[in-house]
GROMACS .gro file of C-alpha atoms in nm:
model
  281
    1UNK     CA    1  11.227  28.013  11.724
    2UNK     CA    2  11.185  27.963  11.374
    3UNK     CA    3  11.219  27.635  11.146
    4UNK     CA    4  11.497  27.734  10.974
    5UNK     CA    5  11.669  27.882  11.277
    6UNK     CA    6  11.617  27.538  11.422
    7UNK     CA    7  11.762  27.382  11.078
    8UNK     CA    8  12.036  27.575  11.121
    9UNK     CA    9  12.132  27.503  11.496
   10UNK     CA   10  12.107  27.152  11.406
   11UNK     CA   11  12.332  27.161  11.087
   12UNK     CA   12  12.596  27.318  11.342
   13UNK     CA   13  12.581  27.072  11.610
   14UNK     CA   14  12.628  26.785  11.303
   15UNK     CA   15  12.951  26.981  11.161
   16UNK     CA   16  13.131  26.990  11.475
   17UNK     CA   17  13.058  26.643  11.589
   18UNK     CA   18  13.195  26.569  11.235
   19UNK     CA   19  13.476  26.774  11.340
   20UNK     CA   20  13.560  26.634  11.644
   21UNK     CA   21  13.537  26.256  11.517
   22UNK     CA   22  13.792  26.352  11.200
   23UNK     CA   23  14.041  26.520  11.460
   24UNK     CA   24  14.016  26.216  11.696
   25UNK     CA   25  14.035  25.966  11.356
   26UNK     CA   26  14.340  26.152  11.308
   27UNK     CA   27  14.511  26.143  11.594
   28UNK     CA   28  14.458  25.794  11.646
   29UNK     CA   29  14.623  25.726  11.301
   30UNK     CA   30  14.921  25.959  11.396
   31UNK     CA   31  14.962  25.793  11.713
   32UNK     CA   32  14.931  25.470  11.581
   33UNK     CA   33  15.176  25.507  11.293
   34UNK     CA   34  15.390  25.678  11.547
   35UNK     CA   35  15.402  25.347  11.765
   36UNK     CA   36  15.465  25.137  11.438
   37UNK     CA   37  15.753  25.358  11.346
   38UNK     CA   38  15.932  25.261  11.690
   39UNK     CA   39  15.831  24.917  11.709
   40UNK     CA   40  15.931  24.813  11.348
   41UNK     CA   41  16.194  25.000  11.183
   42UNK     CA   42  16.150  25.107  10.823
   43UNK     CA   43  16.367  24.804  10.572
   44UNK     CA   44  16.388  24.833  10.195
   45UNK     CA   45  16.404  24.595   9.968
   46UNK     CA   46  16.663  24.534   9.710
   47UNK     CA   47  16.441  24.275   9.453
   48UNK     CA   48  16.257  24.443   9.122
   49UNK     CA   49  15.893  24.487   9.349
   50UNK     CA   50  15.827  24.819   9.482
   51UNK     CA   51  15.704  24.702   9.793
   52UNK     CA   52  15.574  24.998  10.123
   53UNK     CA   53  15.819  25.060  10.343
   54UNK     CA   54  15.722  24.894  10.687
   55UNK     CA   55  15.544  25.124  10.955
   56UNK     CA   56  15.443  25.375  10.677
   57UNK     CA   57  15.096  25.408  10.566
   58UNK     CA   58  15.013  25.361  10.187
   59UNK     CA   59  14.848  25.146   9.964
   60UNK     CA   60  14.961  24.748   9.999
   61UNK     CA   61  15.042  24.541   9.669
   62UNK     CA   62  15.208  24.822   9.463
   63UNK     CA   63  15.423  24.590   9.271
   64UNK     CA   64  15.604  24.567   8.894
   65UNK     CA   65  15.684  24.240   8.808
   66UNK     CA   66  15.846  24.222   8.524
   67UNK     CA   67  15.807  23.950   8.291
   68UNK     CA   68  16.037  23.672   8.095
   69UNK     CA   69  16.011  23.852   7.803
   70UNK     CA   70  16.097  24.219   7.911
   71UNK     CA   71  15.746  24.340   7.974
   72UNK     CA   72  15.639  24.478   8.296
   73UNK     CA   73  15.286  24.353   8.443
   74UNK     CA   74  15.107  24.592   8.717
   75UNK     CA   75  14.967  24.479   9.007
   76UNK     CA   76  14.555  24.549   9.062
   77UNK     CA   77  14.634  24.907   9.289
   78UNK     CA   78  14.810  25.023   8.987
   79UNK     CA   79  14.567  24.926   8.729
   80UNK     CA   80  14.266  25.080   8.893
   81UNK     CA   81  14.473  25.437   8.952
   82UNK     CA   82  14.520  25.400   8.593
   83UNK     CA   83  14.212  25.310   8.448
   84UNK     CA   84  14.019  25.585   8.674
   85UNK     CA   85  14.302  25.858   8.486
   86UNK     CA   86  14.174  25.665   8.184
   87UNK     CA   87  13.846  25.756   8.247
   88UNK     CA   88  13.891  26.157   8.180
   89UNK     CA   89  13.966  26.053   7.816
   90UNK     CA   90  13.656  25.811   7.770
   91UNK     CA   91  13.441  26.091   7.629
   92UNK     CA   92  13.694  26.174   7.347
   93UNK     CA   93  13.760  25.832   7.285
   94UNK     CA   94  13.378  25.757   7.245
   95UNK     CA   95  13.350  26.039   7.004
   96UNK     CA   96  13.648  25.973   6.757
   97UNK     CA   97  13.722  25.578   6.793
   98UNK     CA   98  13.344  25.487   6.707
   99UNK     CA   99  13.047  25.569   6.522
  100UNK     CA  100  12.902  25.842   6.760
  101UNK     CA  101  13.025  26.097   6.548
  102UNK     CA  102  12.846  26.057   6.242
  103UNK     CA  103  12.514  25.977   6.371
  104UNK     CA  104  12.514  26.284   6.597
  105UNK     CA  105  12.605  26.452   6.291
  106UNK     CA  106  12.295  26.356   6.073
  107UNK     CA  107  12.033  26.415   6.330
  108UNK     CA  108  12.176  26.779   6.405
  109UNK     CA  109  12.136  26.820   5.977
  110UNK     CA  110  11.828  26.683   5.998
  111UNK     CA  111  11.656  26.873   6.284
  112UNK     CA  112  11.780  27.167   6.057
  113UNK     CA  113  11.659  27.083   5.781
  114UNK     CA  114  11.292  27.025   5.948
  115UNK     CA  115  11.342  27.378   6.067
  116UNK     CA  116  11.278  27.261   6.434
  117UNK     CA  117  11.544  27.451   6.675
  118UNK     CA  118  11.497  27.241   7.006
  119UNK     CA  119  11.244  26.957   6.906
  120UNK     CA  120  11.404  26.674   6.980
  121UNK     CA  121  11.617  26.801   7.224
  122UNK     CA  122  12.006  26.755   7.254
  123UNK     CA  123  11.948  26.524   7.546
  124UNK     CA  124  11.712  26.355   7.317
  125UNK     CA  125  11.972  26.316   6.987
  126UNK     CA  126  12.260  26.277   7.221
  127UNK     CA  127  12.096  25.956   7.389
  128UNK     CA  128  11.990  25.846   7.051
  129UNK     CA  129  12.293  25.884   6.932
  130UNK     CA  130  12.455  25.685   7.238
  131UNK     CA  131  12.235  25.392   7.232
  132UNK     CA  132  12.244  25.366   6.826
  133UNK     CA  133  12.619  25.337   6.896
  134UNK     CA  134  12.608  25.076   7.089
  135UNK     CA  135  12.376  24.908   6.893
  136UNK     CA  136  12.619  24.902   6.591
  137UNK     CA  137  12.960  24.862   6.810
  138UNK     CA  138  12.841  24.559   6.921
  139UNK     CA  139  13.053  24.298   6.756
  140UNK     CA  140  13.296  24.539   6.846
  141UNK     CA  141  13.256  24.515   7.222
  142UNK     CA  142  13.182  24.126   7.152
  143UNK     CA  143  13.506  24.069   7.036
  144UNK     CA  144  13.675  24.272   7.306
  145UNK     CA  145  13.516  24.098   7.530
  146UNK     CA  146  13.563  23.735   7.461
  147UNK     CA  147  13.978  23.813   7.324
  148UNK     CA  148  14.058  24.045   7.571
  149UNK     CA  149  13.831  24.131   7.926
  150UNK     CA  150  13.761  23.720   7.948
  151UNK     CA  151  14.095  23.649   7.911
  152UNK     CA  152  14.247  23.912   8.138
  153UNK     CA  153  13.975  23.864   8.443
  154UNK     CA  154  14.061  23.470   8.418
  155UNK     CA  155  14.391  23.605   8.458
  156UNK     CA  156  14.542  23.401   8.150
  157UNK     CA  157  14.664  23.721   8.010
  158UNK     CA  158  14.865  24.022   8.165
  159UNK     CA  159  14.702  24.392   8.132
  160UNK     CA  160  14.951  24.495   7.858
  161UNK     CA  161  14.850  24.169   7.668
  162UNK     CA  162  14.516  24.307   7.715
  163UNK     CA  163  14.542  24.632   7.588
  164UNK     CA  164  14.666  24.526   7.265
  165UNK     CA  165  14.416  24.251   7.224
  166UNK     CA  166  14.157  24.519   7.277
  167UNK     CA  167  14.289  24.764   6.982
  168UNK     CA  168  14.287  24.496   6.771
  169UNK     CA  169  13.919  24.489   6.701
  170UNK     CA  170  13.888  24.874   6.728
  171UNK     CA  171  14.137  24.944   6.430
  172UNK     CA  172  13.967  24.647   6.197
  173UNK     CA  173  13.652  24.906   6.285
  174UNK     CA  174  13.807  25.243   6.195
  175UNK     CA  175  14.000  25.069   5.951
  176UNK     CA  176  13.680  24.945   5.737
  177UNK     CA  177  13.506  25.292   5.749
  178UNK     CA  178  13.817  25.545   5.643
  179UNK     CA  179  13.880  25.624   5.317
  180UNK     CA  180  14.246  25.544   5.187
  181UNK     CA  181  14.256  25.945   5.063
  182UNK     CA  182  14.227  26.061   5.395
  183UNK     CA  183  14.527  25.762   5.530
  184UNK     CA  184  14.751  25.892   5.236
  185UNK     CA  185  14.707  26.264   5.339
  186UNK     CA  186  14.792  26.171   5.725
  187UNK     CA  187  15.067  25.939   5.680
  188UNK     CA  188  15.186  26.241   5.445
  189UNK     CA  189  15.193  26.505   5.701
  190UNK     CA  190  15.344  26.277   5.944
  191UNK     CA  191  15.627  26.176   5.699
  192UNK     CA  192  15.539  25.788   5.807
  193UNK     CA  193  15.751  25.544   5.629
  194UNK     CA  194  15.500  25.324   5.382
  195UNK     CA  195  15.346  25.026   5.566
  196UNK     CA  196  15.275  24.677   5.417
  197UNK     CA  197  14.969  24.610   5.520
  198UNK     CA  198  14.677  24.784   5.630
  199UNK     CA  199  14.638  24.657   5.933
  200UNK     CA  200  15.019  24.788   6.031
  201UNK     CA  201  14.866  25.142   6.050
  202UNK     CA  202  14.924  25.329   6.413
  203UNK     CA  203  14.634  25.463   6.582
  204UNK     CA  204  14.815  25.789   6.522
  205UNK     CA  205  14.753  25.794   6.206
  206UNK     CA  206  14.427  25.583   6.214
  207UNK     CA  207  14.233  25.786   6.448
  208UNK     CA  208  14.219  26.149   6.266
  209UNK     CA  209  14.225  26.002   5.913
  210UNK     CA  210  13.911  25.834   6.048
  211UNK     CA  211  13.763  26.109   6.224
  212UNK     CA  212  13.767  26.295   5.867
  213UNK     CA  213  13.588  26.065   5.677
  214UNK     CA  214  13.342  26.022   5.945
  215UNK     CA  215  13.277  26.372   5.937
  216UNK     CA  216  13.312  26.380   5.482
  217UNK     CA  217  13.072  26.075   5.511
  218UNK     CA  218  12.771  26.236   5.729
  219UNK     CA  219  12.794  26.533   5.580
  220UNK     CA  220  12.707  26.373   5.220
  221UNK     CA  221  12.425  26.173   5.426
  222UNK     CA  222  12.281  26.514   5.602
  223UNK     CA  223  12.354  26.692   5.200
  224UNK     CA  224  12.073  26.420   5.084
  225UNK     CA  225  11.852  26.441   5.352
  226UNK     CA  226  11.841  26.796   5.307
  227UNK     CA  227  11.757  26.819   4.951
  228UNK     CA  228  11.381  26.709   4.982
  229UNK     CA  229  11.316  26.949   5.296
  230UNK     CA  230  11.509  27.258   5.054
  231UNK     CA  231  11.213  27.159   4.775
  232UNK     CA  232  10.916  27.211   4.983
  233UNK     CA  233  11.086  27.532   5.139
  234UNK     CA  234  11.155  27.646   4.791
  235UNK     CA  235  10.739  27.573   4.692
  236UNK     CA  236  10.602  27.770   4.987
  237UNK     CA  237  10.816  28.062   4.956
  238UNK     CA  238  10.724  28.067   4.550
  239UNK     CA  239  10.360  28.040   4.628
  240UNK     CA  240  10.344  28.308   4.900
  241UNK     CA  241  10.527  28.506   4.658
  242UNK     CA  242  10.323  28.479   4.377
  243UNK     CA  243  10.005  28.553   4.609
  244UNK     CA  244  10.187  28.876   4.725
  245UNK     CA  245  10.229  28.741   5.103
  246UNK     CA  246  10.625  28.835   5.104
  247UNK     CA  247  10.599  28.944   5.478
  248UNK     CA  248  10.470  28.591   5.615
  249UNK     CA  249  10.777  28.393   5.684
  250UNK     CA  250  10.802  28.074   5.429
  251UNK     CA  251  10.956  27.872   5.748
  252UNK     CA  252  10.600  27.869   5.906
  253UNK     CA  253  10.422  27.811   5.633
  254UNK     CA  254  10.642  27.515   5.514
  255UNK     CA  255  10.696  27.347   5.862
  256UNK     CA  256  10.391  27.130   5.887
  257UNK     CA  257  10.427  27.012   5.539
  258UNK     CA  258  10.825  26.906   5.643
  259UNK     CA  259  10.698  26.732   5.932
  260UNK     CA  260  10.396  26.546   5.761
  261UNK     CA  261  10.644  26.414   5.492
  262UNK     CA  262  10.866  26.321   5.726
  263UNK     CA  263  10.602  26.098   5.926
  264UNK     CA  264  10.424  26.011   5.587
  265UNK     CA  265  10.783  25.820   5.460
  266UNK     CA  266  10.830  25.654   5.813
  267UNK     CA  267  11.174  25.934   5.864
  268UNK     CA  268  11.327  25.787   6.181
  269UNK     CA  269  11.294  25.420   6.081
  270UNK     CA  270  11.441  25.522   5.733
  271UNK     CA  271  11.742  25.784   5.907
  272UNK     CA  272  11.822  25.508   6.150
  273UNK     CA  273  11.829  25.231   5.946
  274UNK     CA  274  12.008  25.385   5.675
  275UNK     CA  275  12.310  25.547   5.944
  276UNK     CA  276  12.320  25.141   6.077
  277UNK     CA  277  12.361  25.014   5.735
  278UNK     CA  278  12.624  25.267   5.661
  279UNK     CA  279  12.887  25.050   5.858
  280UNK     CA  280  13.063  24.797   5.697
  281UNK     CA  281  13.208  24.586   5.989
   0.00000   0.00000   0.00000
């Protein structure tokens, strides 16, 4: 008999003993909850709690309490269902609530304007990109932490209390880098009555008027770091011109010189440090 009928008589005999202990798992659950449904009857409760009813399975501690002043606080069961339906949106909210978007931006302009198609990588820009973010978010994150998650896991504050501690530090961010234009145009197409201060603006409005000047912003960065890499283009393809080489491709030609002025002027250190600089927090 061969090794991988062998492999495959073996992966059998695991699947149905894996069978046969989930059908005799689950018929010791249905008989127990059977025997609990005759021994206790089922009561309901008449206070503000959702509580299980007795004898049926389901997850303990599923309570609303509401509070003195008319908000409702959520037990822990509740609070973990929602912050794991939270979690789908964490990608979107990485990308338009902080400074991801720009810097991903600039490096894509800027591996185009070297002319380099997959050097670095999108792995590589995207982790770059990621850890630059976090890098400049920190006093962001800071400040959540100590106002909000602190607070909250020394339980001195309830989740909702929580929540709006931790948008307060995120819309002083998004606040600082949009451009009153772009807050204007939203608030215009919304028909949003006129706030008094800046820091009364709603995340509705906040959040794409921000996205659009992060996107207006790092396209005038990429427009400048273009310009230099357009020159030498523009010199190679004159020369080879002029020495009647039209059918070599400037792009070849001009490549290593892009790259050796990039290295020469210290690019990264200068991209990097410029994109970090570009938030005022």
């Amino acid at each position: 008999m061969s090794e991988f009928s062998r492999g495959n008589i073996v992966l059998a005999r695991v699947a149905m003993a894996l069978l046969l202990l989930l059908l005799n798992v689950s018929s010791a659950w249905a008989q127990s909850s059977a025997a609990a449904q005759t021994d206790t009857p089922a009561t309901i409760t008449t206070d503000s709690s959702i509580k299980p009813l007795a004898g049926i399975p389901g997850l303990p501690a599923m309570t609303v309490t509401t509070q003195a002043d008319g908000s409702q606080d959520y037990t822990v069961s509740l609070q973990i269902l929602a912050i794991m339906t939270a979690l789908t949106l964490l990608p979107s909210l990485l990308m338009m609530m902080t400074s991801f978007t720009r810097i991903i931006i600039v490096f894509s302009i800027l591996r185009q304007a070297l002319g380099l198609q997959q050097s670095p990588s999108n792995q590589i820009l995207v982790g770059l990109a990621l850890f630059l973010t976090m890098f400049i978010m920190t006093p962001v994150f800071t400040a959540v932490n100590e106002t909000a998650l602190q607070p909250y896991i020394n339980e001195e504050i309830t989740s909702s209390e929580a929540i709006t501690r931790t948008a307060v530090p995120f819309h002083k961010f998004m606040l600082a880098q949009t451009r009153e234009s772009d807050l204007e145009l939203f608030m215009r197409i919304a028909e949003s009555p006129p706030v008094d201060t800046a820091e009364d603006v709603p995340f509705t409005i906040l959040v794409p008027a921000f996205v659009t000047s992060e996107l207006k912003t790092a396209f005038q960065i990429g427009f400048i770091i273009f310009i230099p890499f357009l020159v030498i283009d523009i010199v190679v393809a004159s020369v080879l011109m002029a020495m009647g080489m039209m059918m070599l491709s400037p792009l070849i030609i001009s490549l290593p010189f892009k790259i050796m002025l990039f290295v020469l002027v210290d690019g990264w250190a200068m991209i990097i440090g410029t994109l970090a600089a570009s938030f005022a927090i």
